[in-house]
Coordinates of C-alpha atoms and ligand atoms in Angstrom, one line a residue:
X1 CA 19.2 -6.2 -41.2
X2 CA 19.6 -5.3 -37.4
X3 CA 16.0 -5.1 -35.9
X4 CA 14.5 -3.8 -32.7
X5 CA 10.7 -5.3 -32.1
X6 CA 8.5 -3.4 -30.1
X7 CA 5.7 -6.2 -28.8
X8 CA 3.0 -4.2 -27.9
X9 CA 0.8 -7.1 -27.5
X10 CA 3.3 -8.1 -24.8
X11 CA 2.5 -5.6 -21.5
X12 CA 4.8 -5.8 -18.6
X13 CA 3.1 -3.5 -16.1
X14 CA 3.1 0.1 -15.5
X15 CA 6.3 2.1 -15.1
X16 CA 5.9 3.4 -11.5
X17 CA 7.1 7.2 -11.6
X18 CA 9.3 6.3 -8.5
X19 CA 11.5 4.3 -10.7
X20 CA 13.1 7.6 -11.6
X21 CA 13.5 8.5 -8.0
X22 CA 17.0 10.2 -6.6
X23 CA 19.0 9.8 -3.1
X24 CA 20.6 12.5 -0.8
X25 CA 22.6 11.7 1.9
X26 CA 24.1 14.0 5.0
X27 CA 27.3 13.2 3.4
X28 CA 30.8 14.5 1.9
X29 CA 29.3 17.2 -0.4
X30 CA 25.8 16.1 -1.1
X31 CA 24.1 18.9 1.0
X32 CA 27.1 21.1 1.8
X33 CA 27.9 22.9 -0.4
X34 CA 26.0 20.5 -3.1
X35 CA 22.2 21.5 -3.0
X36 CA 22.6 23.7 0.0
X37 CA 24.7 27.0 0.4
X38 CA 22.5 29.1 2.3
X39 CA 20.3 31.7 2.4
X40 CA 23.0 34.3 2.9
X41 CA 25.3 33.2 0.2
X42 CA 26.5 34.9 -2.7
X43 CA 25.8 31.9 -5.1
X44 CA 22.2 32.1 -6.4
X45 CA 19.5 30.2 -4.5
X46 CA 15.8 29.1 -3.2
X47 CA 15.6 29.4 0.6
X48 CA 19.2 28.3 1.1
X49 CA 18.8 25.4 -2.2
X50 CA 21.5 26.0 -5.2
X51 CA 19.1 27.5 -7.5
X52 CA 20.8 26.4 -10.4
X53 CA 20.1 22.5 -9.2
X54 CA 16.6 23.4 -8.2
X55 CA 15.9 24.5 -12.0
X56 CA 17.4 21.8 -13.4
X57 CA 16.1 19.1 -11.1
X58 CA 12.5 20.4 -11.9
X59 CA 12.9 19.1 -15.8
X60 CA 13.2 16.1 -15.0
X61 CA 10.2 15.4 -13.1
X62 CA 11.7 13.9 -10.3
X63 CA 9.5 11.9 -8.7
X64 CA 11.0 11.3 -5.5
X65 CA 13.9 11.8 -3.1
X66 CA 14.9 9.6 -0.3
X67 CA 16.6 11.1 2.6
X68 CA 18.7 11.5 5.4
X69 CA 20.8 8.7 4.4
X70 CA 22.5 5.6 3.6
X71 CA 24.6 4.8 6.8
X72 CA 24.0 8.1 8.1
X73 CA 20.3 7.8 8.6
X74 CA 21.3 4.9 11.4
X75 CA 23.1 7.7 13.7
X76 CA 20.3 10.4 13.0
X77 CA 17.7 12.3 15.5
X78 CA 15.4 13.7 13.6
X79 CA 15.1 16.3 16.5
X80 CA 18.4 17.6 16.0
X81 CA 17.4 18.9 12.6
X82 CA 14.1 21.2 13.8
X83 CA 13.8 24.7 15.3
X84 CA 15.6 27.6 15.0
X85 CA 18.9 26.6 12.4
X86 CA 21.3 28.8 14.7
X87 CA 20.6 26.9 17.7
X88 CA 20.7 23.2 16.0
X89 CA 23.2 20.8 17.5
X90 CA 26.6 20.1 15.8
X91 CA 27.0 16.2 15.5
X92 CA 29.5 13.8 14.9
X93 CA 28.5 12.2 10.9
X94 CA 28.7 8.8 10.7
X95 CA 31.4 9.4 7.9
X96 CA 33.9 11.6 10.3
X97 CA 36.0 9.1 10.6
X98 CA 36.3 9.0 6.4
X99 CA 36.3 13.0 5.8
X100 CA 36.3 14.7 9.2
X101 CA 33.3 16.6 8.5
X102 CA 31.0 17.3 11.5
X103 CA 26.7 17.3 10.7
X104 CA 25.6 20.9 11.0
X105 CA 21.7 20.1 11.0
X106 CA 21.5 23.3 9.0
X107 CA 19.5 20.9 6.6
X108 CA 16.8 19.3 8.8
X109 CA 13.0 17.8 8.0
X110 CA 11.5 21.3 7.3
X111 CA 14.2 21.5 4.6
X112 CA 13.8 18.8 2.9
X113 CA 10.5 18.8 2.4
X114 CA 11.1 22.1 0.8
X115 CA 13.2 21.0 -1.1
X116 CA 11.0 18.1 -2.4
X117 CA 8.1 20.8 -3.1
X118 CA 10.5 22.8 -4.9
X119 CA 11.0 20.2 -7.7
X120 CA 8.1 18.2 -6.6
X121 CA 9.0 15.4 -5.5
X122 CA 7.6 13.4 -2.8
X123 CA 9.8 12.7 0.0
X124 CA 10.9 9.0 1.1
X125 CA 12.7 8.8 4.7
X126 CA 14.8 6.4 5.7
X127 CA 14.3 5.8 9.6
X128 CA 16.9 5.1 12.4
X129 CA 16.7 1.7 13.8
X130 CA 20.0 0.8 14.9
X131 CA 20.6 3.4 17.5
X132 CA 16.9 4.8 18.1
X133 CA 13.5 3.4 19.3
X134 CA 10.5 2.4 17.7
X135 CA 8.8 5.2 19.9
X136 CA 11.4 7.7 18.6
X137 CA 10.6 6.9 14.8
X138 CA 6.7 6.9 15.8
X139 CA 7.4 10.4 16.9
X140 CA 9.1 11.6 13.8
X141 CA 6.2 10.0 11.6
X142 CA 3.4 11.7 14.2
X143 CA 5.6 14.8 13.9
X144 CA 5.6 15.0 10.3
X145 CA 2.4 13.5 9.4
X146 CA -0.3 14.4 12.1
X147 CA -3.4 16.9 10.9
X148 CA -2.6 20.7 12.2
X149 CA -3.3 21.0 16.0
X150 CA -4.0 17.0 17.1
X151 CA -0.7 16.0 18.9
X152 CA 1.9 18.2 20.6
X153 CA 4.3 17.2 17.6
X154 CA 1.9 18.7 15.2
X155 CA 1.7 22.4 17.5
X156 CA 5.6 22.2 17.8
X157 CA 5.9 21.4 13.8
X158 CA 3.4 24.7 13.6
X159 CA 6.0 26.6 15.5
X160 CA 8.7 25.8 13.3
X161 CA 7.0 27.2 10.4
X162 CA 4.8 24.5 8.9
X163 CA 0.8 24.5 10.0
X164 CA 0.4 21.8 7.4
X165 CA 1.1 18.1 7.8
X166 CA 4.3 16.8 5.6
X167 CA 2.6 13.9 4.5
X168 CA 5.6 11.5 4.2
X169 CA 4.0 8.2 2.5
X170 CA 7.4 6.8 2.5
X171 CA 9.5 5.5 5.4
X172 CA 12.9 3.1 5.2
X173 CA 13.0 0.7 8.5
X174 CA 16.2 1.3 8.9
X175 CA 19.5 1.1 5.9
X176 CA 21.7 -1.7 4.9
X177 CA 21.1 -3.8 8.4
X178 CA 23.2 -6.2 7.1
X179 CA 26.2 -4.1 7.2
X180 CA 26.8 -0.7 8.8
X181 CA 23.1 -0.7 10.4
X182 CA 24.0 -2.9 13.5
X183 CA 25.2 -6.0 11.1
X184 CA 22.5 -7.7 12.0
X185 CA 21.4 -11.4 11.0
X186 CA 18.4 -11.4 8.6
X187 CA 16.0 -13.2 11.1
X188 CA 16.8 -10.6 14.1
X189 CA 15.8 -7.8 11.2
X190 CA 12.9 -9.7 10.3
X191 CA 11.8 -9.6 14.0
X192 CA 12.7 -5.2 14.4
X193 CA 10.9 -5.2 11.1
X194 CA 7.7 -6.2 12.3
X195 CA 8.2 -4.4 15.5
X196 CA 9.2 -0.7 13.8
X197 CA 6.4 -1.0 11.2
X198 CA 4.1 -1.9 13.5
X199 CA 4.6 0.8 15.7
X200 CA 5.2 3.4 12.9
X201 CA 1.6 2.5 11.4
X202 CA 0.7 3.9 14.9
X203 CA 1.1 7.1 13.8
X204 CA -0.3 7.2 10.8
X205 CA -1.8 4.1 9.0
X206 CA -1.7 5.6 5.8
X207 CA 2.5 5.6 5.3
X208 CA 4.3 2.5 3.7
X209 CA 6.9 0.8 5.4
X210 CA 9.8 -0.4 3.6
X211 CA 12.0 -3.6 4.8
X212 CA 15.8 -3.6 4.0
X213 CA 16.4 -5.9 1.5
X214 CA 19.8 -7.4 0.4
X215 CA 23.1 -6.4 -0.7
X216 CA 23.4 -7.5 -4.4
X217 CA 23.6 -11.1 -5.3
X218 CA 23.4 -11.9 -1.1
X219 CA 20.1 -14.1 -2.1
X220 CA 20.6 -15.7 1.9
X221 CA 19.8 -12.5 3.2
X222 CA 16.6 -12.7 1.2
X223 CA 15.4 -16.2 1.6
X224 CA 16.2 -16.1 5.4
X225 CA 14.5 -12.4 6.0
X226 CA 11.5 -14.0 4.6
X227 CA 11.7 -17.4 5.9
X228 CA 11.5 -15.5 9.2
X229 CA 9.3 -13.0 8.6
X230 CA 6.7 -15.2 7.0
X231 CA 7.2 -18.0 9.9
X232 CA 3.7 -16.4 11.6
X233 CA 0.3 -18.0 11.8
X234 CA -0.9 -14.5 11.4
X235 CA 1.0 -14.2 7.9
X236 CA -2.0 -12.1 5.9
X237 CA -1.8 -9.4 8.5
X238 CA 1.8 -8.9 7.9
X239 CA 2.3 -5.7 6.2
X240 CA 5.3 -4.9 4.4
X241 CA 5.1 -1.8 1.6
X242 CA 8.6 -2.8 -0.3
X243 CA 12.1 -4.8 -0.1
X244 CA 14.6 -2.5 -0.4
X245 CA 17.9 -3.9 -2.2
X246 CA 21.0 -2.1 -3.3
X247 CA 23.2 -2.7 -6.0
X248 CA 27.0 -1.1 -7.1
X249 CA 28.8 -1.5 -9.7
X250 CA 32.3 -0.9 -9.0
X251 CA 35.7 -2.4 -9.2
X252 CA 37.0 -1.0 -12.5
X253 CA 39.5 0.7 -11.5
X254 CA 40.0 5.3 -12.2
X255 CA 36.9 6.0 -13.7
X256 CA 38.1 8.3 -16.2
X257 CA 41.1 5.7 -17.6
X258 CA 39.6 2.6 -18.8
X259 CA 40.3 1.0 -22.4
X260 CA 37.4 -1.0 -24.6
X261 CA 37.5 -4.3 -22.2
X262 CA 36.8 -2.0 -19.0
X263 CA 34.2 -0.2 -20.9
X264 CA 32.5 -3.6 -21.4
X265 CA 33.0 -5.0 -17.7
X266 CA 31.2 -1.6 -16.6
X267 CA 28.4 -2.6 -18.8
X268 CA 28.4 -6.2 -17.9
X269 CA 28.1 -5.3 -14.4
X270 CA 25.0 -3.1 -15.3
X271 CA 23.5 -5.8 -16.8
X272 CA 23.7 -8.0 -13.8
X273 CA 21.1 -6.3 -12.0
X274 CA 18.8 -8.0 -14.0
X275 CA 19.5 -11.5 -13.1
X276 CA 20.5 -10.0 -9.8
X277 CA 16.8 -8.3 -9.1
X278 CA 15.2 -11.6 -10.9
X279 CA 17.1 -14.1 -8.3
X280 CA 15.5 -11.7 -5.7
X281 CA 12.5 -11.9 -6.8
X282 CA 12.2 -15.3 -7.1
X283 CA 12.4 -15.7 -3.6
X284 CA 10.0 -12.8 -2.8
X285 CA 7.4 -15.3 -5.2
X286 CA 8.4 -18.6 -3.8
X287 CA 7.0 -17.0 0.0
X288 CA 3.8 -15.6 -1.4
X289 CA 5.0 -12.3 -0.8
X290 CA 4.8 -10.9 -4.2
X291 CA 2.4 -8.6 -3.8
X292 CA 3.0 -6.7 -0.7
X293 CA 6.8 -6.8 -1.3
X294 CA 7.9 -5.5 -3.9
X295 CA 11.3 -4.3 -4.8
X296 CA 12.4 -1.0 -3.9
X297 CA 16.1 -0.5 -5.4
X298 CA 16.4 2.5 -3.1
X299 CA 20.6 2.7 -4.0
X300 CA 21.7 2.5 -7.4
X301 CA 25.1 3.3 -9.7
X302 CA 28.8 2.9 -10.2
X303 CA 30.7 3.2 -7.4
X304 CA 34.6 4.2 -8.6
X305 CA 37.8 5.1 -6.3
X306 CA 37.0 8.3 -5.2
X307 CA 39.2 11.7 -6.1
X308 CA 37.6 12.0 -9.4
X309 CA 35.6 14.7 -9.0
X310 CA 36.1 18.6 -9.2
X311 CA 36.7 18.9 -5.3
X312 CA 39.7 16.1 -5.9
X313 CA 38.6 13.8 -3.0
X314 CA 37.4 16.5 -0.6
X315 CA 33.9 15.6 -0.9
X316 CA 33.5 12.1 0.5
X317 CA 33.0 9.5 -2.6
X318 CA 32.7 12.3 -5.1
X319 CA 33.2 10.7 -8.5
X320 CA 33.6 12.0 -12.1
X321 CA 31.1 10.6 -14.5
X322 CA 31.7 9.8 -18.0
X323 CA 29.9 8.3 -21.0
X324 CA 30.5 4.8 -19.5
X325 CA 28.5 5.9 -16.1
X326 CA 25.9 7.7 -18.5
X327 CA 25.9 4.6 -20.0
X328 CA 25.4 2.7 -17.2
X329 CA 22.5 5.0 -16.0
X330 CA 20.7 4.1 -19.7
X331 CA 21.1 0.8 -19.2
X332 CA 19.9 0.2 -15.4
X333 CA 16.9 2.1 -16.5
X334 CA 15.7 0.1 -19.0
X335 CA 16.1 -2.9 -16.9
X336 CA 13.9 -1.1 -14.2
X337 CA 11.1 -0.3 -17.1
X338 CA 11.8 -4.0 -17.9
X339 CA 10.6 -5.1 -15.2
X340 CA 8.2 -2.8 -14.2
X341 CA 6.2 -5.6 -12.8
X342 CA 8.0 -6.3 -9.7
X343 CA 9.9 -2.1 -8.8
X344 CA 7.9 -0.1 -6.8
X345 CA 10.7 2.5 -6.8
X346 CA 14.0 3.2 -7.2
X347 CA 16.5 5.7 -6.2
X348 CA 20.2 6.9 -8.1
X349 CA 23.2 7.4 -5.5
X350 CA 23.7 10.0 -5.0
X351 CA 22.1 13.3 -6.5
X352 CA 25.0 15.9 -6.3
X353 CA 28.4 15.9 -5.6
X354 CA 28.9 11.9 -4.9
X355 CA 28.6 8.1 -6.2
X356 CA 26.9 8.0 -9.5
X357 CA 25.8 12.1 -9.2
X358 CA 23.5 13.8 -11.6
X359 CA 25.2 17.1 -10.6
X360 CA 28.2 18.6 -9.4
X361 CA 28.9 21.5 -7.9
X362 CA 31.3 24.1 -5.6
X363 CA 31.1 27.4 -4.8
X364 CA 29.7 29.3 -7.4
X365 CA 29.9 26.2 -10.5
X366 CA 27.7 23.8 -10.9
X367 CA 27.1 21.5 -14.2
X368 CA 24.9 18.2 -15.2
X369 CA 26.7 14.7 -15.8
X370 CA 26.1 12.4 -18.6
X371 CA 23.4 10.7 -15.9
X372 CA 21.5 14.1 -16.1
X373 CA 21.0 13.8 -19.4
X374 CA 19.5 10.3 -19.6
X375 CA 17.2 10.7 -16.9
X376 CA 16.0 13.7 -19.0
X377 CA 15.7 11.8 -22.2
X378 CA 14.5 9.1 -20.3
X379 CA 11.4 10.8 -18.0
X380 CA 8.7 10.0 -20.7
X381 CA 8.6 6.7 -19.8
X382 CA 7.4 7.6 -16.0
X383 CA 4.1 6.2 -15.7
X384 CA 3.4 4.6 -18.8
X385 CA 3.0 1.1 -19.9
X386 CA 5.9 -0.8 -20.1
X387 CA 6.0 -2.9 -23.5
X388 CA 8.4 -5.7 -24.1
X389 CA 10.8 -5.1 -26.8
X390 CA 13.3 -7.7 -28.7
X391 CA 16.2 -7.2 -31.4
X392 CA 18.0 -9.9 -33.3
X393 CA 21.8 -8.1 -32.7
X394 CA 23.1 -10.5 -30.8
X395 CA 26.1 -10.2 -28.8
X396 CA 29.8 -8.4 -28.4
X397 CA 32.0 -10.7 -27.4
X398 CA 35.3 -9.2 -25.2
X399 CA 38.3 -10.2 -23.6
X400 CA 37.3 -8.6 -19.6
X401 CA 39.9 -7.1 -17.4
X402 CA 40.5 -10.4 -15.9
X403 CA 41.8 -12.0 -19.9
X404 CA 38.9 -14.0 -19.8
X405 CA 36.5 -14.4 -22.2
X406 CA 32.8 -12.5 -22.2
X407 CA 29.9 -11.0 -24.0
X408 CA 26.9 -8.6 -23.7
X409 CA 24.1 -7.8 -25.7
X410 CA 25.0 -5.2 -28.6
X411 CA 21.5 -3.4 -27.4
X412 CA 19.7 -2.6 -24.3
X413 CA 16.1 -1.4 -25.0
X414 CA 12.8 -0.8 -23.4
X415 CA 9.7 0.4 -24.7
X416 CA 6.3 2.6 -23.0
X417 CA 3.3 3.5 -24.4
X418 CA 1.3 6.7 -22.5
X419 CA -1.2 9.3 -23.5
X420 CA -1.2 8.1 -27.2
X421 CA 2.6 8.4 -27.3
X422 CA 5.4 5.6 -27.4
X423 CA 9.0 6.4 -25.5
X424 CA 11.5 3.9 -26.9
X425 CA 15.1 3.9 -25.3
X426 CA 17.7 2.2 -26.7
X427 CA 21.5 1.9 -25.8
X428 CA 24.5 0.8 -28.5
X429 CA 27.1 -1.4 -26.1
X430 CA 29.3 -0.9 -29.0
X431 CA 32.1 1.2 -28.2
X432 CA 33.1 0.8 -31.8
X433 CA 30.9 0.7 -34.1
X434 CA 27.9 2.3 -34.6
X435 CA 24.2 0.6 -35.1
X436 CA 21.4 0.7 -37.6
X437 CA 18.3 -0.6 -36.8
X438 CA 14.8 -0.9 -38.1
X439 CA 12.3 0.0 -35.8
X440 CA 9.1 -2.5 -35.7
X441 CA 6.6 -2.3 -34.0
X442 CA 4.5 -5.0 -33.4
X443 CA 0.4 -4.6 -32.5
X444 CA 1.0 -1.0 -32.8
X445 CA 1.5 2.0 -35.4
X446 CA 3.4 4.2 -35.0
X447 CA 2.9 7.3 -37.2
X448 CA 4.3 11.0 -38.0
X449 CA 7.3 12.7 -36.6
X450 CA 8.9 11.4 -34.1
X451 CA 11.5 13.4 -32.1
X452 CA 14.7 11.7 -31.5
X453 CA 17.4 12.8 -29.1
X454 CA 21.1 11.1 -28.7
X455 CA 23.6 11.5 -26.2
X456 CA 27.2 10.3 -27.5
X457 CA 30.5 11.0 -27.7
X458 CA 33.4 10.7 -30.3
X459 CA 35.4 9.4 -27.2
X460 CA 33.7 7.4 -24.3
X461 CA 36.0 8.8 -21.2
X462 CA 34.5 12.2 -22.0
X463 CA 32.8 14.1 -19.0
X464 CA 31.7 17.6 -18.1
X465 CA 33.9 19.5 -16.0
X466 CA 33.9 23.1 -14.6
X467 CA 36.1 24.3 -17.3
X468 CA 34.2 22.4 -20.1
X469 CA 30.8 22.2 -18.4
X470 CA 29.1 21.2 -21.8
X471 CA 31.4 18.9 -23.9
X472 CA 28.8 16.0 -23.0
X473 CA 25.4 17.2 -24.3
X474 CA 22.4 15.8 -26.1
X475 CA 21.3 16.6 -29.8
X476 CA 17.8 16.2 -31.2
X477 CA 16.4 15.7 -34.6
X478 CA 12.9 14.6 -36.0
X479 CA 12.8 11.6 -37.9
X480 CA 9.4 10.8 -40.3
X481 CA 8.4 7.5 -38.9
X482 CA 6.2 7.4 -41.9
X483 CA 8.4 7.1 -44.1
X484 CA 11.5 6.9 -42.9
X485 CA 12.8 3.4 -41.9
X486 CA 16.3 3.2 -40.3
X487 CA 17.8 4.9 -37.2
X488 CA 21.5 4.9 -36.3
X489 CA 23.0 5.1 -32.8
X490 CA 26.1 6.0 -32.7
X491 CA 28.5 4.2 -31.0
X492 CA 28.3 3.9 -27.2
X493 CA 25.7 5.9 -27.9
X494 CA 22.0 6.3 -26.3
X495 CA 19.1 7.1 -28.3
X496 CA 15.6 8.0 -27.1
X497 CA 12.6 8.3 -29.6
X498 CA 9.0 9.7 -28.9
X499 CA 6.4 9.6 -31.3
X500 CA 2.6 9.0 -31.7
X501 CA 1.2 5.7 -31.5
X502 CA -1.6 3.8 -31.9
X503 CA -2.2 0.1 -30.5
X504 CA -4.5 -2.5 -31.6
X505 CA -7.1 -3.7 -29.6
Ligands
LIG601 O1 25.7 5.8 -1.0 C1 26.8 5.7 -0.1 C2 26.6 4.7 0.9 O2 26.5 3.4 0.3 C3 25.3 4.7 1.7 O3 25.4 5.5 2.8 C4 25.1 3.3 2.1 O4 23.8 3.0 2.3 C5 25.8 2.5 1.0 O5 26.6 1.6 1.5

């Protein structure tokens, strides 16, 4: 008999809420006309926010949203995106030369904090330091942060409409520094590291200043960053809040045409961010630093060929998301819970209307991806203890897209215990057969009805489109976990379960 343990003697840490934490970038469709049509359209909204998005966004819980960019946070000033929206400078993006598209600034601070306290969310800023000044970014922070009436920036921040500080706790030092943000050698960004955060704190000692970590498996980046940054006789003054890594999984080809091998491959690649964030890790331990950095996995998600998407390539990176990518969502997600331990936060690319989207949307549709769905069936586990689980399935073996052989665990599963309840998630890799298990917990009851709630397909390249907005949707059922002994998943098929539980001392 399959069997899923749930060790709840074995505590990994508590599940930080900004694990479940989203990314909007001034790019392609995100803002325009993703999340933000205007306060003068026709299409239903909240102060200029698609209201449809606003609703939906506000059941998950979202916990966080990090913004101006990615790559175009290293071209932004902040002051282009205050005052009066009608007399806001038009900018070049930092992605004309992909789409064309000019920055309007119609969305600037004042709106996305808005936005944030519309779903409540806190708000996590990722600061220019490739083309502006540690003075500039202290301004933003003072700007944003300082109590009503102390500075000029807190008068001027009055006269555009907000008496009350933003409170950002969250600032970026800068975005991918390694590449686009001034390809920079990971000893130089040490160095502007230590000089933006220290001038940042000026403004407000209370934020936390995250460092740009590494692209994916680039573990030199890592080990040199802190090699350099830790090379200090005054090394317990250093203060760094997070690491911030990114990881993609791409190179599979049209998302929405893949056979069983590419459906494996996608899931392999999810799976890697677990020996990938591990290897980080590692070297964050082997400098001492594991307690002031940890890992902030601020960009997250497949990243397909664009053109898949309603807006057929108009929208910069826009992709169509299937099972597979919901799939991949489930999966990433219970490696983040996994490894609760060492993730401060983390953050999906991107929210609407690009890379691994939990929305899209134009003109007057808008509809929810497969991605929606898990992060709904997944939110109980935000802020609760994360428990170690184990199964004896074993693994699918698989021919990948290269004809060679490889294999990957039949589940993926993670476990939290909050408020007297446990949130199990678990995942079938199968994408042809589907799994029973028995559930056993270990340390722990688990008693009455628990409610259940699957999100599968028949086929795994189905999506949600404008014309069939809800051919991928959940169903839920309650399942007596008193008497009741066996659960099936379907295949490729995610499964969450929520019921009472009670641990032993
Ligand atoms: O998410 C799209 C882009 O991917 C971001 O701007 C950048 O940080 C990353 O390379």
């Amino acid at each position: 008999m399959k069997k899923l343990y749930i060790l709840s003697p074995v505590e990994i840490g508590e599940i930080k809420e900004e694990i479940y934490g989203h990314f909007t970038e001034h790019i392609g469709g995100v803002f325009y006309d993703g999340l933000w049509v205007g306060e003068d359209s026709d299409i239903p909204n909240t102060d200029g926010f698609r209201l449809e998005i606003i609703e939906k966004l506000k059941q998950l819980a979202p916990p966080v949203i990090r913004w101006p960019g990615g790559c175009f946070a290293e071209i932004y000033d902040w002051r282009d995106g205050i005052g009066p929206r009608e007399k806001r400078p038009v900018r070049i993006n930092w992605w004309q030369a992909n789409d064309g598209r000019t920055e309007s600034n119609a969305v600037g601070t004042h709106e996305f904090i808005h936005l944030c306290k519309l779903v409540g969310a806190k708000p996590y800023i990722a600061a220019n330091i490739t083309s502006a000044t540690p003075l500039h970014i202290r301004d933003w922070i003072d700007y944003c942060n300082s109590e009503n009436k102390k500075t000029s920036f807190a008068l001027e921040r009055e006269a555009n409409g907000s008496s009350e500080p933003f409170k950002v706790t969250y600032w970026g030092i800068g975005n991918e520094n390694w590449g686009g943000g001034g390809h920079m050698r990971p000893e130089y960004y040490a160095d502007e590291f230590r000089r933006y955060s220290e001038i940042a704190h000026n403004a407000d000692p209370s934020i936390k200043c995250f460092a740009c970590g590494p692209n994916a498996a680039d573990y030199e980046w890592t080990r040199r960053f802190f090699a350099q940054y830790t090379d200090t006789p005054l090394k317990r003054t250093l203060r760094i809040d997070g690491y911030a890594m990114h990881y993609y999984c791409g190179n599979t080809g049209n998302p929405l045409e893949f056979n069983d091998s590419g459906w494996y491959q996608q899931l392999t690649q999810a799976q890697t961010m677990d020996r990938i964030l591990n290897r980080h890790w590692s070297y964050i331990k082997g400098y001492g630093m594991e307690e002031k950095a940890k890992l902030v996995i601020d960009e997250w998600g497949c990243w397909h060929p664009g053109g898949s998407g309603p807006s057929k390539g108009y929208n910069l990176f826009e992709q169509q998301s299937t099972i597979r990518d919901g799939m991949v969502a489930a999966m990433t997600l219970n490696i983040f819970n996994n490894n609760a331990d060492k993730i401060i936060m983390a953050n999906c690319a991107q929210l609407v209307n690009n890379l691994h989207s939990l929305f899209l949307a134009g003109g007057k549709n808008c509809i929810v991806t497969p991605t929606y769905h898990v992060f709904d069936m997944y939110k109980g586990h935000q802020g609760g203890r994360a428990l170690k689980t184990a199964d004896n399935c074993g693994r699918i073996e698989y021919i990948n897209l290269r004809g060679e052989r490889a294999s990957i665990p039949a589940l993926s599963s993670s476990a939290s215990f909050k408020d007297g309840m446990l949130t199990l998630t678990v995942c079938n890799s199968s994408c042809t057969d589907e799994a029973v298990i028995e559930i056993e917990p270990v340390g722990m009851k688990i008693y009455g009805e628990a409610k259940v709630t699957l999100l599968a397909d028949e086929d795994y390249h189905a999506y949600n489109s404008f014309e069939e907005p809800d051919r991928v949707k959940t169903i839920s059922y309650t399942f007596d976990s008193d008497t009741q002994k066996y659960i099936k998943i379907p295949k490729a098929g995610i499964m969450s379960l929520c019921v009472a539980a009670q641990r032993e001392e």
